[in-house]
mmCIF file of C-alpha atoms in Angstrom:
data_model
loop_
_atom_site.group_PDB
_atom_site.id
_atom_site.type_symbol
_atom_site.label_atom_id
_atom_site.label_comp_id
_atom_site.label_asym_id
_atom_site.label_seq_id
_atom_site.Cartn_x
_atom_site.Cartn_y
_atom_site.Cartn_z
ATOM 1 C CA MET I 1 -12.133 -3.342 -25.863
ATOM 2 C CA PHE I 2 -8.034 -4.469 -25.824
ATOM 3 C CA LYS I 3 -7.509 -1.385 -23.572
ATOM 4 C CA ILE I 4 -10.082 -2.168 -20.770
ATOM 5 C CA PHE I 5 -9.213 -6.052 -20.958
ATOM 6 C CA VAL I 6 -5.413 -5.521 -20.810
ATOM 7 C CA PHE I 7 -6.781 -3.464 -17.341
ATOM 8 C CA ASN I 8 -8.328 -6.013 -15.987
ATOM 9 C CA VAL I 9 -5.939 -8.575 -16.543
ATOM 10 C CA HIS I 10 -3.671 -6.618 -14.459
ATOM 11 C CA ALA I 11 -5.718 -5.275 -11.870
ATOM 12 C CA LEU I 12 -6.765 -9.169 -11.348
ATOM 13 C CA ARG I 13 -3.007 -9.713 -10.931
ATOM 14 C CA GLU I 14 -2.486 -6.856 -8.168
ATOM 15 C CA TYR I 15 -5.399 -8.200 -6.302
ATOM 16 C CA ASN I 16 -3.973 -11.627 -6.206
ATOM 17 C CA ILE I 17 -0.752 -10.720 -4.979
ATOM 18 C CA HIS I 18 -2.013 -8.307 -2.667
ATOM 19 C CA LYS I 19 -4.611 -10.812 -1.166
ATOM 20 C CA ALA I 20 -1.773 -13.160 -0.390
ATOM 21 C CA LEU I 21 -0.038 -10.535 1.663
ATOM 22 C CA ASP I 22 0.754 -10.659 5.068
ATOM 23 C CA HIS I 23 2.622 -8.713 7.133
ATOM 24 C CA PRO I 24 1.870 -5.885 9.632
ATOM 25 C CA ARG I 25 3.442 -3.115 7.945
ATOM 26 C CA VAL I 26 1.036 -4.165 4.784
ATOM 27 C CA VAL I 27 -2.208 -3.197 4.610
ATOM 28 C CA LYS I 28 -4.491 -6.589 4.120
ATOM 29 C CA LEU I 29 -6.793 -6.718 1.168
ATOM 30 C CA TYR I 30 -9.940 -8.496 2.110
ATOM 31 C CA ASP I 31 -12.110 -8.144 -1.363
ATOM 32 C CA VAL I 32 -12.548 -6.870 -4.474
ATOM 33 C CA PHE I 33 -15.601 -6.177 -6.693
ATOM 34 C CA GLU I 34 -16.751 -5.096 -10.009
ATOM 35 C CA ILE I 35 -18.769 -2.208 -10.266
ATOM 36 C CA ASP I 36 -19.600 -2.380 -14.050
ATOM 37 C CA ALA I 37 -17.172 -3.194 -17.210
ATOM 38 C CA ASN I 38 -15.143 -0.592 -16.470
ATOM 39 C CA SER I 39 -14.045 -0.002 -12.699
ATOM 40 C CA PHE I 40 -13.950 -2.111 -9.601
ATOM 41 C CA CYS I 41 -14.377 -1.126 -6.127
ATOM 42 C CA THR I 42 -11.462 -2.977 -3.369
ATOM 43 C CA VAL I 43 -12.128 -3.490 -0.015
ATOM 44 C CA LEU I 44 -9.082 -2.679 2.223
ATOM 45 C CA GLU I 45 -8.176 -2.987 6.461
ATOM 46 C CA TYR I 46 -9.449 0.351 7.921
ATOM 47 C CA CYS I 47 -6.577 2.484 9.166
ATOM 48 C CA ASP I 48 -7.109 5.455 11.318
ATOM 49 C CA GLY I 49 -4.611 7.960 10.528
ATOM 50 C CA HIS I 50 -2.950 10.658 7.962
ATOM 51 C CA ASP I 51 -0.407 9.552 5.608
ATOM 52 C CA LEU I 52 2.978 10.701 5.854
ATOM 53 C CA ASP I 53 2.990 13.068 3.372
ATOM 54 C CA PHE I 54 0.084 15.121 5.352
ATOM 55 C CA TYR I 55 1.634 14.574 8.518
ATOM 56 C CA LEU I 56 4.886 16.539 7.009
ATOM 57 C CA LYS I 57 2.567 19.484 5.088
ATOM 58 C CA GLN I 58 1.325 20.145 8.807
ATOM 59 C CA HIS I 59 4.233 19.683 10.960
ATOM 60 C CA LYS I 60 7.616 20.733 8.258
ATOM 61 C CA THR I 61 9.463 18.698 9.843
ATOM 62 C CA ILE I 62 9.937 14.999 11.513
ATOM 63 C CA ALA I 63 12.791 14.482 14.675
ATOM 64 C CA GLU I 64 15.421 12.137 13.765
ATOM 65 C CA ARG I 65 13.718 9.288 16.318
ATOM 66 C CA GLU I 66 10.958 9.689 14.765
ATOM 67 C CA ALA I 67 12.061 9.398 11.282
ATOM 68 C CA ARG I 68 13.834 6.472 12.087
ATOM 69 C CA SER I 69 11.472 4.581 13.267
ATOM 70 C CA ILE I 70 8.950 5.261 10.089
ATOM 71 C CA VAL I 71 11.947 4.142 7.858
ATOM 72 C CA MET I 72 12.336 1.168 10.027
ATOM 73 C CA GLN I 73 8.934 0.212 9.170
ATOM 74 C CA VAL I 74 8.910 1.030 5.517
ATOM 75 C CA VAL I 75 11.971 -1.272 5.342
ATOM 76 C CA SER I 76 10.216 -3.552 7.283
ATOM 77 C CA ALA I 77 7.411 -3.830 5.065
ATOM 78 C CA LEU I 78 9.801 -3.978 1.612
ATOM 79 C CA LYS I 79 12.100 -6.490 2.860
ATOM 80 C CA TYR I 80 9.121 -8.550 3.239
ATOM 81 C CA LEU I 81 8.002 -7.983 -0.014
ATOM 82 C CA ASN I 82 11.320 -8.664 -1.159
ATOM 83 C CA GLU I 83 11.184 -11.860 0.453
ATOM 84 C CA ILE I 84 8.500 -13.539 -1.635
ATOM 85 C CA LYS I 85 8.718 -15.851 -4.690
ATOM 86 C CA PRO I 86 8.846 -14.244 -6.609
ATOM 87 C CA PRO I 87 9.771 -10.966 -5.514
ATOM 88 C CA VAL I 88 6.803 -7.910 -4.955
ATOM 89 C CA ILE I 89 8.276 -4.687 -6.175
ATOM 90 C CA HIS I 90 6.115 -1.460 -5.533
ATOM 91 C CA TYR I 91 6.758 0.800 -7.813
ATOM 92 C CA ASP I 92 4.735 3.422 -6.370
ATOM 93 C CA LEU I 93 6.253 4.463 -2.741
ATOM 94 C CA LYS I 94 6.012 8.314 -1.790
ATOM 95 C CA PRO I 95 5.316 9.978 1.359
ATOM 96 C CA GLY I 96 1.304 9.640 0.019
ATOM 97 C CA LYS I 97 1.841 5.757 0.557
ATOM 98 C CA PRO I 98 2.452 5.520 4.396
ATOM 99 C CA LEU I 99 -0.186 5.766 6.916
ATOM 100 C CA PHE I 100 0.337 6.340 10.458
ATOM 101 C CA LEU I 101 -0.779 7.064 13.828
ATOM 102 C CA PHE I 102 0.581 9.768 15.907
ATOM 103 C CA ALA I 103 0.241 9.970 19.462
#
């Protein structure tokens, strides 16, 4: 019972933080609802495209110009998160997280 309570408190805290974020490089969180006592569902902004991990598995490399653009966009989002008071730390940033629309 205690583990479920702690998880729910942590999930509610993350929901409240994410709901308040407003940046073009951060996926918007619209809502969250409980499915049952042990699970919930989040309603996020629709993102059409693949993540960086998928792209790298398909293409193996990225041109320097595109890589620079990707890094700058990720840095823009991280800078925004750092400037919030209190700052928000993204603990799980990896190639599967950034979503992209490649033309």
